């Protein structure tokens, strides 16, 4: 399996510095990052590690769920997945990712709601990004099956 790479260049201190993260393997873009905007409610055109983790988790989960539904004999019609990644204080000091919520609305044929929800839970446990994030206190799943 391939290795994928991203690179960040940074200058300045934590509060007054800024950087740019580049998606090297795909070459699809460079994105500004800054700690003050990371910790603010509004991102104002910058991304953050949490947003990048949310993108990785939602896309990985979609792939894993598609596979689980297929194994259960179903066919995916549509999956809409949002990952919300929460950054909060770490009791040991500093910050940590304390919670991830996956919100799923999906349509599939050849599978009923119970099968869909079982596939959704299986994908949450089996997704490689979910596995990588096991240090997070909670990875919550809110799944809705649309008939």
mmCIF file of N, CA, C and O in Angstrom, residues 95-136:
data_model
loop_
_atom_site.group_PDB
_atom_site.id
_atom_site.type_symbol
_atom_site.label_atom_id
_atom_site.label_comp_id
_atom_site.label_asym_id
_atom_site.label_seq_id
_atom_site.Cartn_x
_atom_site.Cartn_y
_atom_site.Cartn_z
ATOM 1 N N UNK A 95 -3.789 20.960 24.703
ATOM 2 C CA UNK A 95 -5.050 20.657 24.052
ATOM 3 C C UNK A 95 -5.047 19.227 23.559
ATOM 4 O O UNK A 95 -4.004 18.602 23.419
ATOM 5 N N UNK A 96 -6.244 18.719 23.267
ATOM 6 C CA UNK A 96 -6.381 17.386 22.691
ATOM 7 C C UNK A 96 -7.690 17.306 21.920
ATOM 8 O O UNK A 96 -8.604 18.101 22.153
ATOM 9 N N UNK A 97 -7.754 16.368 20.997
ATOM 10 C CA UNK A 97 -9.012 16.094 20.319
ATOM 11 C C UNK A 97 -9.822 15.236 21.275
ATOM 12 O O UNK A 97 -9.413 14.137 21.633
ATOM 13 N N UNK A 98 -10.948 15.770 21.718
ATOM 14 C CA UNK A 98 -11.722 15.099 22.756
ATOM 15 C C UNK A 98 -12.912 14.330 22.208
ATOM 16 O O UNK A 98 -13.404 13.414 22.865
ATOM 17 N N UNK A 99 -13.384 14.708 21.018
ATOM 18 C CA UNK A 99 -14.586 14.053 20.507
ATOM 19 C C UNK A 99 -14.630 14.176 18.992
ATOM 20 O O UNK A 99 -14.220 15.183 18.423
ATOM 21 N N UNK A 100 -15.142 13.134 18.373
ATOM 22 C CA UNK A 100 -15.450 13.158 16.948
ATOM 23 C C UNK A 100 -16.865 12.637 16.797
ATOM 24 O O UNK A 100 -17.211 11.593 17.358
ATOM 25 N N UNK A 101 -17.674 13.372 16.056
ATOM 26 C CA UNK A 101 -19.035 12.920 15.771
ATOM 27 C C UNK A 101 -19.173 12.722 14.276
ATOM 28 O O UNK A 101 -18.945 13.642 13.491
ATOM 29 N N UNK A 102 -19.544 11.501 13.894
ATOM 30 C CA UNK A 102 -19.847 11.190 12.507
ATOM 31 C C UNK A 102 -21.358 11.232 12.342
ATOM 32 O O UNK A 102 -22.078 10.540 13.060
ATOM 33 N N UNK A 103 -21.832 12.052 11.435
ATOM 34 C CA UNK A 103 -23.258 12.124 11.134
ATOM 35 C C UNK A 103 -23.451 11.573 9.732
ATOM 36 O O UNK A 103 -22.839 12.058 8.781
ATOM 37 N N UNK A 104 -24.289 10.578 9.625
ATOM 38 C CA UNK A 104 -24.481 9.838 8.387
ATOM 39 C C UNK A 104 -25.947 9.818 7.999
ATOM 40 O O UNK A 104 -26.813 9.527 8.826
ATOM 41 N N UNK A 105 -26.222 10.129 6.755
ATOM 42 C CA UNK A 105 -27.527 9.896 6.149
ATOM 43 C C UNK A 105 -27.249 9.101 4.892
ATOM 44 O O UNK A 105 -26.444 9.517 4.054
ATOM 45 N N UNK A 106 -27.875 7.926 4.781
ATOM 46 C CA UNK A 106 -27.570 7.084 3.645
ATOM 47 C C UNK A 106 -28.764 6.372 3.069
ATOM 48 O O UNK A 106 -29.748 6.108 3.764
ATOM 49 N N UNK A 107 -28.659 6.071 1.797
ATOM 50 C CA UNK A 107 -29.648 5.266 1.080
ATOM 51 C C UNK A 107 -28.913 4.079 0.481
ATOM 52 O O UNK A 107 -27.832 4.231 -0.091
ATOM 53 N N UNK A 108 -29.512 2.900 0.610
ATOM 54 C CA UNK A 108 -28.938 1.696 0.022
ATOM 55 C C UNK A 108 -30.071 0.747 -0.332
ATOM 56 O O UNK A 108 -31.072 0.665 0.383
ATOM 57 N N UNK A 109 -29.907 0.043 -1.414
ATOM 58 C CA UNK A 109 -30.879 -0.974 -1.792
ATOM 59 C C UNK A 109 -30.338 -2.341 -1.407
ATOM 60 O O UNK A 109 -29.129 -2.513 -1.219
ATOM 61 N N UNK A 110 -31.241 -3.305 -1.262
ATOM 62 C CA UNK A 110 -30.836 -4.658 -0.941
ATOM 63 C C UNK A 110 -30.444 -4.865 0.507
ATOM 64 O O UNK A 110 -29.843 -5.881 0.853
ATOM 65 N N UNK A 111 -30.778 -3.913 1.354
ATOM 66 C CA UNK A 111 -30.431 -3.981 2.776
ATOM 67 C C UNK A 111 -31.521 -3.232 3.545
ATOM 68 O O UNK A 111 -32.063 -2.240 3.055
ATOM 69 N N UNK A 112 -31.878 -3.730 4.718
ATOM 70 C CA UNK A 112 -32.877 -3.035 5.519
ATOM 71 C C UNK A 112 -32.189 -2.103 6.520
ATOM 72 O O UNK A 112 -30.952 -2.020 6.560
ATOM 73 N N UNK A 113 -32.991 -1.409 7.311
ATOM 74 C CA UNK A 113 -32.426 -0.433 8.251
ATOM 75 C C UNK A 113 -31.503 -1.091 9.267
ATOM 76 O O UNK A 113 -30.429 -0.567 9.563
ATOM 77 N N UNK A 114 -31.903 -2.245 9.786
ATOM 78 C CA UNK A 114 -31.054 -2.931 10.777
ATOM 79 C C UNK A 114 -29.714 -3.317 10.158
ATOM 80 O O UNK A 114 -28.662 -3.154 10.783
ATOM 81 N N UNK A 115 -29.732 -3.815 8.927
ATOM 82 C CA UNK A 115 -28.494 -4.165 8.242
ATOM 83 C C UNK A 115 -27.633 -2.948 7.969
ATOM 84 O O UNK A 115 -26.402 -2.992 8.082
ATOM 85 N N UNK A 116 -28.302 -1.847 7.609
ATOM 86 C CA UNK A 116 -27.586 -0.595 7.357
ATOM 87 C C UNK A 116 -26.900 -0.100 8.631
ATOM 88 O O UNK A 116 -25.723 0.268 8.609
ATOM 89 N N UNK A 117 -27.642 -0.111 9.739
ATOM 90 C CA UNK A 117 -27.064 0.378 10.999
ATOM 91 C C UNK A 117 -25.934 -0.529 11.487
ATOM 92 O O UNK A 117 -24.939 -0.037 12.022
ATOM 93 N N UNK A 118 -26.062 -1.838 11.267
ATOM 94 C CA UNK A 118 -24.968 -2.753 11.626
ATOM 95 C C UNK A 118 -23.746 -2.468 10.763
ATOM 96 O O UNK A 118 -22.613 -2.458 11.262
ATOM 97 N N UNK A 119 -23.958 -2.220 9.472
ATOM 98 C CA UNK A 119 -22.846 -1.874 8.584
ATOM 99 C C UNK A 119 -22.206 -0.555 9.022
ATOM 100 O O UNK A 119 -20.974 -0.415 8.994
ATOM 101 N N UNK A 120 -23.039 0.414 9.450
ATOM 102 C CA UNK A 120 -22.534 1.713 9.894
ATOM 103 C C UNK A 120 -21.621 1.553 11.108
ATOM 104 O O UNK A 120 -20.547 2.158 11.183
ATOM 105 N N UNK A 121 -22.030 0.729 12.065
ATOM 106 C CA UNK A 121 -21.199 0.490 13.252
ATOM 107 C C UNK A 121 -19.924 -0.273 12.882
ATOM 108 O O UNK A 121 -18.849 0.025 13.393
ATOM 109 N N UNK A 122 -20.049 -1.257 11.996
ATOM 110 C CA UNK A 122 -18.883 -2.011 11.558
ATOM 111 C C UNK A 122 -17.863 -1.127 10.867
ATOM 112 O O UNK A 122 -16.653 -1.270 11.068
ATOM 113 N N UNK A 123 -18.361 -0.189 10.049
ATOM 114 C CA UNK A 123 -17.460 0.738 9.357
ATOM 115 C C UNK A 123 -16.785 1.682 10.344
ATOM 116 O O UNK A 123 -15.609 2.009 10.186
ATOM 117 N N UNK A 124 -17.519 2.109 11.360
ATOM 118 C CA UNK A 124 -16.923 2.996 12.364
ATOM 119 C C UNK A 124 -15.758 2.296 13.065
ATOM 120 O O UNK A 124 -14.695 2.880 13.270
ATOM 121 N N UNK A 125 -15.932 1.027 13.383
ATOM 122 C CA UNK A 125 -14.876 0.269 14.060
ATOM 123 C C UNK A 125 -13.749 -0.110 13.106
ATOM 124 O O UNK A 125 -12.588 -0.165 13.511
ATOM 125 N N UNK A 126 -14.063 -0.350 11.839
ATOM 126 C CA UNK A 126 -13.079 -0.867 10.909
ATOM 127 C C UNK A 126 -12.359 0.154 10.067
ATOM 128 O O UNK A 126 -11.325 -0.151 9.466
ATOM 129 N N UNK A 127 -12.848 1.365 10.007
ATOM 130 C CA UNK A 127 -12.218 2.425 9.219
ATOM 131 C C UNK A 127 -10.792 2.664 9.737
ATOM 132 O O UNK A 127 -10.593 2.856 10.936
ATOM 133 N N UNK A 128 -9.777 2.634 8.857
ATOM 134 C CA UNK A 128 -8.401 2.847 9.315
ATOM 135 C C UNK A 128 -8.194 4.171 10.048
ATOM 136 O O UNK A 128 -7.398 4.232 10.995
ATOM 137 N N UNK A 129 -8.906 5.218 9.660
ATOM 138 C CA UNK A 129 -8.749 6.496 10.368
ATOM 139 C C UNK A 129 -9.376 6.391 11.758
ATOM 140 O O UNK A 129 -8.815 6.891 12.733
ATOM 141 N N UNK A 130 -10.527 5.719 11.888
ATOM 142 C CA UNK A 130 -11.100 5.487 13.224
ATOM 143 C C UNK A 130 -10.098 4.760 14.103
ATOM 144 O O UNK A 130 -9.915 5.109 15.273
ATOM 145 N N UNK A 131 -9.456 3.747 13.546
ATOM 146 C CA UNK A 131 -8.463 2.982 14.306
ATOM 147 C C UNK A 131 -7.301 3.872 14.729
ATOM 148 O O UNK A 131 -6.793 3.751 15.847
ATOM 149 N N UNK A 132 -6.877 4.771 13.844
ATOM 150 C CA UNK A 132 -5.756 5.662 14.157
ATOM 151 C C UNK A 132 -6.118 6.657 15.252
ATOM 152 O O UNK A 132 -5.239 7.163 15.944
ATOM 153 N N UNK A 133 -7.400 6.927 15.413
ATOM 154 C CA UNK A 133 -7.855 7.940 16.365
ATOM 155 C C UNK A 133 -8.366 7.337 17.668
ATOM 156 O O UNK A 133 -9.154 7.959 18.373
ATOM 157 N N UNK A 134 -7.895 6.174 18.027
ATOM 158 C CA UNK A 134 -8.392 5.512 19.227
ATOM 159 C C UNK A 134 -8.080 6.261 20.522
ATOM 160 O O UNK A 134 -8.676 5.971 21.546
ATOM 161 N N UNK A 135 -7.197 7.234 20.495
ATOM 162 C CA UNK A 135 -6.908 8.039 21.678
ATOM 163 C C UNK A 135 -7.981 9.080 21.965
ATOM 164 O O UNK A 135 -7.981 9.707 23.020
ATOM 165 N N UNK A 136 -8.923 9.249 21.051
ATOM 166 C CA UNK A 136 -10.030 10.181 21.250
ATOM 167 C C UNK A 136 -11.019 9.530 22.215
ATOM 168 O O UNK A 136 -11.339 8.351 22.085
#
